[in-house]
Short mmCIF file of N, CA and C in Angstrom, two decimals:
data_model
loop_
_atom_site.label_atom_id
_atom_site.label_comp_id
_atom_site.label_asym_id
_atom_site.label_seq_id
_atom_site.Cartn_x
_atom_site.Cartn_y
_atom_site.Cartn_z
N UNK A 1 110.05 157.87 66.57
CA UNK A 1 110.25 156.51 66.14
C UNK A 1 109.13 155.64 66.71
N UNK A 2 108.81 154.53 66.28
CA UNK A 2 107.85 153.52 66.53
C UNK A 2 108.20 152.75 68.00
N UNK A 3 107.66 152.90 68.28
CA UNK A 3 107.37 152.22 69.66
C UNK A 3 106.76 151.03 69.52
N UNK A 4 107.15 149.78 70.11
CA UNK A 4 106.57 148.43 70.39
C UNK A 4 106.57 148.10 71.45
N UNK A 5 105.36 147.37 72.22
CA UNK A 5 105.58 146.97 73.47
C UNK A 5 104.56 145.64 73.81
N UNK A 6 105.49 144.46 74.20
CA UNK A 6 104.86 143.15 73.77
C UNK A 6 104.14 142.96 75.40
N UNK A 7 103.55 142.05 75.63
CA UNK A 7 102.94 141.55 76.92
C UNK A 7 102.33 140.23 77.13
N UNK A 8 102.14 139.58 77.87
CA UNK A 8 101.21 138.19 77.65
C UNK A 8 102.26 137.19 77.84
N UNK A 9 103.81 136.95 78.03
CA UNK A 9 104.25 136.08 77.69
C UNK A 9 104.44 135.49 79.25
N UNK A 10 104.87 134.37 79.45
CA UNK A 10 104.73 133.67 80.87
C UNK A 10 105.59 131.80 80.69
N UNK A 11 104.84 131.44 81.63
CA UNK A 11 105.18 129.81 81.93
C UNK A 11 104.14 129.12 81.90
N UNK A 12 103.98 128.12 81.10
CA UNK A 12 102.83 127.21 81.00
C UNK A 12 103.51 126.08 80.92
N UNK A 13 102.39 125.00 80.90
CA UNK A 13 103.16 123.89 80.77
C UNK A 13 102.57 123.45 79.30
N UNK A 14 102.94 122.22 78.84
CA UNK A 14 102.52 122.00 77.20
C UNK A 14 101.30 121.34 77.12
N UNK A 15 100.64 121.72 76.06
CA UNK A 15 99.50 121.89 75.72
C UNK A 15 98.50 123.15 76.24
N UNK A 16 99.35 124.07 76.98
CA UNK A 16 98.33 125.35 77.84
C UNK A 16 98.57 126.35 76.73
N UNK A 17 97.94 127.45 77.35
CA UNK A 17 97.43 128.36 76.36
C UNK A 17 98.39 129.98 76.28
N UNK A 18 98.45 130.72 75.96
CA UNK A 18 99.02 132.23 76.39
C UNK A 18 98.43 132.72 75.40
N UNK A 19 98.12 134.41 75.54
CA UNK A 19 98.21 135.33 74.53
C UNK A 19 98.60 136.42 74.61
N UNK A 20 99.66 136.71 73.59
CA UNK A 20 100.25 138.14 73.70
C UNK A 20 99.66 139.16 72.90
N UNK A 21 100.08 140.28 73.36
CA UNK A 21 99.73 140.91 72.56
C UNK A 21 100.43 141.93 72.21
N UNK A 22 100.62 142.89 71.10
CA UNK A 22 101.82 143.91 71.02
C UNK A 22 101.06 145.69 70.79
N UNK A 23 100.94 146.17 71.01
CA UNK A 23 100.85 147.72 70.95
C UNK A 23 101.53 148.79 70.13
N UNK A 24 101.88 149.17 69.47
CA UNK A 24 102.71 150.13 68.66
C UNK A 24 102.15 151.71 68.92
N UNK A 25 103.08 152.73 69.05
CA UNK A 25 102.65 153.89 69.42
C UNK A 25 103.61 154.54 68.47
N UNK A 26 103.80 155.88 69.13
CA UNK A 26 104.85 156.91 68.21
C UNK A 26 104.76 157.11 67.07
N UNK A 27 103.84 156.85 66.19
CA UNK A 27 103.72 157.56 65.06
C UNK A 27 102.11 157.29 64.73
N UNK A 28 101.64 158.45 63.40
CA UNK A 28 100.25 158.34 62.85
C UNK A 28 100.44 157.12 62.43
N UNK A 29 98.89 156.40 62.62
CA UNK A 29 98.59 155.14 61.72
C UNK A 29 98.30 155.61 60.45
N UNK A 30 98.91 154.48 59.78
CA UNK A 30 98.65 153.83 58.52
C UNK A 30 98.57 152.83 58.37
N UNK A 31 97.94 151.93 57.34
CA UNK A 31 97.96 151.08 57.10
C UNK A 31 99.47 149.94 57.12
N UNK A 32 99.68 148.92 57.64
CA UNK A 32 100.96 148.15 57.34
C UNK A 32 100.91 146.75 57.90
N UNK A 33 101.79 146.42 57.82
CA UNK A 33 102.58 145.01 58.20
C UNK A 33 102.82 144.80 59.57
N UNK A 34 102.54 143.97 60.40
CA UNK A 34 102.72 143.72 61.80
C UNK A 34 103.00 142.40 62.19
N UNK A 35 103.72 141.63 62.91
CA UNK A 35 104.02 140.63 62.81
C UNK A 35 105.13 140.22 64.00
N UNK A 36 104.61 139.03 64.48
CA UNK A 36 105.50 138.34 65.52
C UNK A 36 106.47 136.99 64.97
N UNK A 37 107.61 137.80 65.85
CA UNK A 37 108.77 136.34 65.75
C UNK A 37 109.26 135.68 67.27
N UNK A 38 110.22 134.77 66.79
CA UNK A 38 110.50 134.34 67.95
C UNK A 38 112.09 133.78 67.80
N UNK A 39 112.88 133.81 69.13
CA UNK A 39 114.12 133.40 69.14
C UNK A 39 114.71 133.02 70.30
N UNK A 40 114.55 131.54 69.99
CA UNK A 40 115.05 130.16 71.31
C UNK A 40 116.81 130.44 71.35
N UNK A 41 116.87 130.40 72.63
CA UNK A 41 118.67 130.45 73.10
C UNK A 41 119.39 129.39 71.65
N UNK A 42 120.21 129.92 71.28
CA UNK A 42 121.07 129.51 69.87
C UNK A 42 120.43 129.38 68.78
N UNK A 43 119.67 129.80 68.40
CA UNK A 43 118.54 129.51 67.28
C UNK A 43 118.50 131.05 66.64
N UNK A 44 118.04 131.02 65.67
CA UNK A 44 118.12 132.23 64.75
C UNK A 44 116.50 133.24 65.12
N UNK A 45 116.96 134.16 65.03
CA UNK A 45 115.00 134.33 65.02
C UNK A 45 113.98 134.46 63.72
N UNK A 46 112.72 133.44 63.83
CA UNK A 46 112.24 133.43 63.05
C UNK A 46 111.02 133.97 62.99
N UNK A 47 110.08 134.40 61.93
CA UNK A 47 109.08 134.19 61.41
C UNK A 47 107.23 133.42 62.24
N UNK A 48 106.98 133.86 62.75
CA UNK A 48 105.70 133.30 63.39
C UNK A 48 104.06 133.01 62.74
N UNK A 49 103.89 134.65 62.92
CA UNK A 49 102.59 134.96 62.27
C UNK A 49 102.90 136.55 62.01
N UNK A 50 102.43 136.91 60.51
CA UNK A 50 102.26 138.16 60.60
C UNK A 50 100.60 138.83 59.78
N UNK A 51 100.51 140.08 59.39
CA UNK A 51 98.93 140.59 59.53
C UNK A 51 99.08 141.83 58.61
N UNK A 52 98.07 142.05 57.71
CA UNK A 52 98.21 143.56 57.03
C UNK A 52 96.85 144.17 57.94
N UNK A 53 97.19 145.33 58.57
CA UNK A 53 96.63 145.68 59.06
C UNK A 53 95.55 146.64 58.28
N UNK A 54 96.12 146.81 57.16
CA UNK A 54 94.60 147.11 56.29
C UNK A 54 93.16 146.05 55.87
N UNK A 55 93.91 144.85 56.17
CA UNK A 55 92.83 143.79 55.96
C UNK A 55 93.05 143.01 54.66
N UNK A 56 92.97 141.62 54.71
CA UNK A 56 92.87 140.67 53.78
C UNK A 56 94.02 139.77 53.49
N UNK A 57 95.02 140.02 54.65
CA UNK A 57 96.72 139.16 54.35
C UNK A 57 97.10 138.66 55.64
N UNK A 58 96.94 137.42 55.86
CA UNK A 58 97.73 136.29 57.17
C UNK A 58 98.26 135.53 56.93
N UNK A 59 99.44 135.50 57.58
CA UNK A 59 100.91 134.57 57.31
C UNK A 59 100.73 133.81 58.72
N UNK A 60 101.22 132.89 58.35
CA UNK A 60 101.79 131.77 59.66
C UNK A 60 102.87 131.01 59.12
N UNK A 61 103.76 130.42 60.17
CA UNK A 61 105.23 129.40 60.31
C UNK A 61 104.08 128.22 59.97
N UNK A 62 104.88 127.50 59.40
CA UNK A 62 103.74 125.84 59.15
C UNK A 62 103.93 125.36 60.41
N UNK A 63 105.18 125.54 61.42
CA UNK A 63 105.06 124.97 62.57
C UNK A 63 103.98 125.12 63.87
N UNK A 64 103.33 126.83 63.18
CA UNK A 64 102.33 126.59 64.14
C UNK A 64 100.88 126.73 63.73
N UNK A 65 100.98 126.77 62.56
CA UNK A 65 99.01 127.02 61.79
C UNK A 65 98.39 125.30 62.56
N UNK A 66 97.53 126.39 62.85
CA UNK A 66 96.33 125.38 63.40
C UNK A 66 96.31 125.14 64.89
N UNK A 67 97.35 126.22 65.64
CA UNK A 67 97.73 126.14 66.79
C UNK A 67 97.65 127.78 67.46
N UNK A 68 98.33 128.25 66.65
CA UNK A 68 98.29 129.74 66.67
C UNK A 68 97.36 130.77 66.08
N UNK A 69 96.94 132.10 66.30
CA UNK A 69 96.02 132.86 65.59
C UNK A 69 96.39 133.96 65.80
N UNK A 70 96.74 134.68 64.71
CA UNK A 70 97.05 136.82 65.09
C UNK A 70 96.07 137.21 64.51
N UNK A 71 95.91 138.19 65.65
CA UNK A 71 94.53 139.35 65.42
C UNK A 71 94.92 140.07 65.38
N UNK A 72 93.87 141.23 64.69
CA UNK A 72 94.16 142.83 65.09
C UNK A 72 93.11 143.58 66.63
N UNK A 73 93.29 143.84 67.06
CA UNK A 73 92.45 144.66 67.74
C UNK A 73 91.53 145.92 67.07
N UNK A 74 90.31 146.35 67.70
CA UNK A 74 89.61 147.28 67.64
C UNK A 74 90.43 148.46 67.59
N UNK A 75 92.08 148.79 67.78
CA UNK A 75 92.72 149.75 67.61
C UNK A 75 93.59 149.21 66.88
N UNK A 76 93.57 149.47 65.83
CA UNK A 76 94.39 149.28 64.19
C UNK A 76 96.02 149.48 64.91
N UNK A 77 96.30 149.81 65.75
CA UNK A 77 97.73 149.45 66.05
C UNK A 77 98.49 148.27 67.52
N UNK A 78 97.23 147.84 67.25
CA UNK A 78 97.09 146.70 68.71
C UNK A 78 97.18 145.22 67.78
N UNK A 79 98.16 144.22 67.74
CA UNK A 79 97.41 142.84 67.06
C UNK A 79 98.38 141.93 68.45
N UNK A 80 97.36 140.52 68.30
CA UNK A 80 97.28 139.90 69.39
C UNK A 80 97.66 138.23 68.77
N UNK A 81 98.45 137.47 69.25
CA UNK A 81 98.89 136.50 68.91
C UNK A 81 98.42 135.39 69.93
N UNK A 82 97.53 134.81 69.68
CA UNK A 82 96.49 133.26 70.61
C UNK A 82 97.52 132.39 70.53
N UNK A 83 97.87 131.52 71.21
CA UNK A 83 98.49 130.65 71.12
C UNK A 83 98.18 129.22 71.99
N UNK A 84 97.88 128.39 70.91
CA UNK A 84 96.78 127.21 71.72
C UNK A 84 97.85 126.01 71.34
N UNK A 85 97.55 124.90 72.42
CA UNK A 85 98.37 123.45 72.34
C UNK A 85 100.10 123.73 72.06
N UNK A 86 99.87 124.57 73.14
CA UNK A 86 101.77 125.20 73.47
C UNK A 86 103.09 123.81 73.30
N UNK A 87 103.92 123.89 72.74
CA UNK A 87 104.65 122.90 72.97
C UNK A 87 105.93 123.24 73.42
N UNK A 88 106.97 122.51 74.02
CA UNK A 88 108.23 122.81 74.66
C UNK A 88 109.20 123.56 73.51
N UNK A 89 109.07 123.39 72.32
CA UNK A 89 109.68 123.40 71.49
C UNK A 89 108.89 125.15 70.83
N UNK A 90 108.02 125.79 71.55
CA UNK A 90 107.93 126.79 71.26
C UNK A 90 108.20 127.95 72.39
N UNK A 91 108.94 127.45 73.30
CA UNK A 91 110.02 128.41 74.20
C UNK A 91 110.83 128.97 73.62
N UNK A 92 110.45 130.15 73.56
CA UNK A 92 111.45 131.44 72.93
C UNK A 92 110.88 132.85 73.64
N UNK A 93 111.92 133.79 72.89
CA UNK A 93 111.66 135.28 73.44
C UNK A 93 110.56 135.13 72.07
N UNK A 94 109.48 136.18 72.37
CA UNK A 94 108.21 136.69 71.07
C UNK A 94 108.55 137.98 70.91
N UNK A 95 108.70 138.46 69.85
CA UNK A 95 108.94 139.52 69.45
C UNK A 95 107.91 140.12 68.29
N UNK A 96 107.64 141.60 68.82
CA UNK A 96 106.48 141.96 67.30
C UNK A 96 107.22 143.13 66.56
N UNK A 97 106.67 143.15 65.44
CA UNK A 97 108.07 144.07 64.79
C UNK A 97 106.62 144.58 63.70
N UNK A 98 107.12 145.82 63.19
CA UNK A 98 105.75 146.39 62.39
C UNK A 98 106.53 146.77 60.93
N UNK A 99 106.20 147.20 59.90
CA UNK A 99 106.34 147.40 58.62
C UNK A 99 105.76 147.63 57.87
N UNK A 100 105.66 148.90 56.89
CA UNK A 100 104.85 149.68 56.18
C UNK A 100 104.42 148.47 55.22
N UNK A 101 105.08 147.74 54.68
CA UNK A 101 104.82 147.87 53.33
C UNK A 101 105.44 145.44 53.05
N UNK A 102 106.56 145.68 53.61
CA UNK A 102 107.16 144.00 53.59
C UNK A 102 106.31 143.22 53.23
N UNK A 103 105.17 142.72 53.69
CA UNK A 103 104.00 141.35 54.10
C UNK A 103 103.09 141.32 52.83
N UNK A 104 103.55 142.66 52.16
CA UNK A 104 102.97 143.02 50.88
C UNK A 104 103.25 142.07 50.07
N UNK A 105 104.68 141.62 50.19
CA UNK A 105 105.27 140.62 49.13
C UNK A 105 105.05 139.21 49.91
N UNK A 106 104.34 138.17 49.25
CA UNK A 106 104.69 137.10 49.86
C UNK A 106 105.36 136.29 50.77
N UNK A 107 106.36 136.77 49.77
CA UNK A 107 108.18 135.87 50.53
C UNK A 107 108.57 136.26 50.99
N UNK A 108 107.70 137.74 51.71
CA UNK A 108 108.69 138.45 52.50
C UNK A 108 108.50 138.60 54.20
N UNK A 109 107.25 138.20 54.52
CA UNK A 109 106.24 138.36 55.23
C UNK A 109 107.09 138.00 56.72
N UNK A 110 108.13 136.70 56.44
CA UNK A 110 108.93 136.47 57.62
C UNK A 110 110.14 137.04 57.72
N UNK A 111 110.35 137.96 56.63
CA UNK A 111 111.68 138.72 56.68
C UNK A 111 112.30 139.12 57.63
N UNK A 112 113.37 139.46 57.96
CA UNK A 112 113.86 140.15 59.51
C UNK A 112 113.83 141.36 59.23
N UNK A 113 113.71 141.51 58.04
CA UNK A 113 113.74 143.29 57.66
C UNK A 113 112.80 144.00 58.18
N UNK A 114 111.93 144.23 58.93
CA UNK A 114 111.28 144.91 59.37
C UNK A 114 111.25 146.20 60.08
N UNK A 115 111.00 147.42 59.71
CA UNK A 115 111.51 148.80 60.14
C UNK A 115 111.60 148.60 61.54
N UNK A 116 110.73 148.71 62.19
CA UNK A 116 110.88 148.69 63.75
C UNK A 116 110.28 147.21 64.81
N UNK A 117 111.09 147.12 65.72
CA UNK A 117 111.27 146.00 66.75
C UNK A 117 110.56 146.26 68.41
N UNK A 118 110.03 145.30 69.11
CA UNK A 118 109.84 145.32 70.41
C UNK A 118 110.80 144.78 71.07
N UNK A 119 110.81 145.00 72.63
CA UNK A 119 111.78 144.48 73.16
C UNK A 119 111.59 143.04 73.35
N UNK A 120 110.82 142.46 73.40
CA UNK A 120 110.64 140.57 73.26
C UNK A 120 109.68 140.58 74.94
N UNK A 121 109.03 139.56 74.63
CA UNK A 121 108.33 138.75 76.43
C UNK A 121 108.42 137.66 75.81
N UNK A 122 109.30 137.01 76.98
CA UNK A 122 109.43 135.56 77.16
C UNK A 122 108.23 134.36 77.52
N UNK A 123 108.29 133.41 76.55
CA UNK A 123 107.13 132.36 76.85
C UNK A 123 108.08 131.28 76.74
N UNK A 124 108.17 130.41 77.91
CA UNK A 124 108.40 129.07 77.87
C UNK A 124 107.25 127.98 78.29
N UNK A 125 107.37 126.83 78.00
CA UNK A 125 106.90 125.67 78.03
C UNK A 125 107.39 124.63 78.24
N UNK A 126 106.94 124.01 79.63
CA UNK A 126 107.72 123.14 80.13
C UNK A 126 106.73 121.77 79.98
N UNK A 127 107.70 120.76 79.66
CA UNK A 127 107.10 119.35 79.09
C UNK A 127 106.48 118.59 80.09
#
């Protein structure tokens, strides 16, 4: 099974910076869908940024384009989520979740459906 394993997440205060990043192991690469969410105490989890790791497809939440940036790494199963002008209101667990095929479809890109999950690293931001 797919392995995820997130890192980078911490305490800043708002407007500071973090970057995570997620790793996927346990199986041959292929080409797919990779993508971070997030989920604040009572809040649903949503949708962040996600990435076709074959090249040419980036999604972002409108809440954070122009703030946020996902990469891939030099190892096609490494992508990395920048996160610039942090705000209190983006304290949550980050979670990266991968998928063959989802991000393919538009509307689907923030789906929760995603085959496999990381365990989450916590980023808060204090005002």
């Amino acid at each position: 099974r797919v392995q995820l394993v997130e890192s980078g997440g911490g305490s800043v205060q708002a407007g500071g910076s973090l970057r995570l990043s997620c790793a996927a192991s346990g199986y041959t690469y292929t080409a797919g869908c990779m993508g971070w969410f997030r989920q604040a105490p009572g809040k649903e989890r949503e949708g962040v940024a996600a990435l076709y790791t074959g090249g040419g497809l980036t999604y972002y939440a409108d809440s954070v384009k122009g703030r946020f940036t996902i990469s891939q790494g030099n190892a096609k199963n490494t992508i990395y989520l920048q996160m610039n002008g942090l705000k209190a209101e983006d304290t949550a667990m980050y979670f990266c979740a991968i998928d063959r095929l989802i991000c393919l479809q538009t509307t689907r890109w923030a789906s929760l459906e995603y085959s496999d999950w990381g365990q989450g690293t916590q980023v808060t931001v204090s005002s």
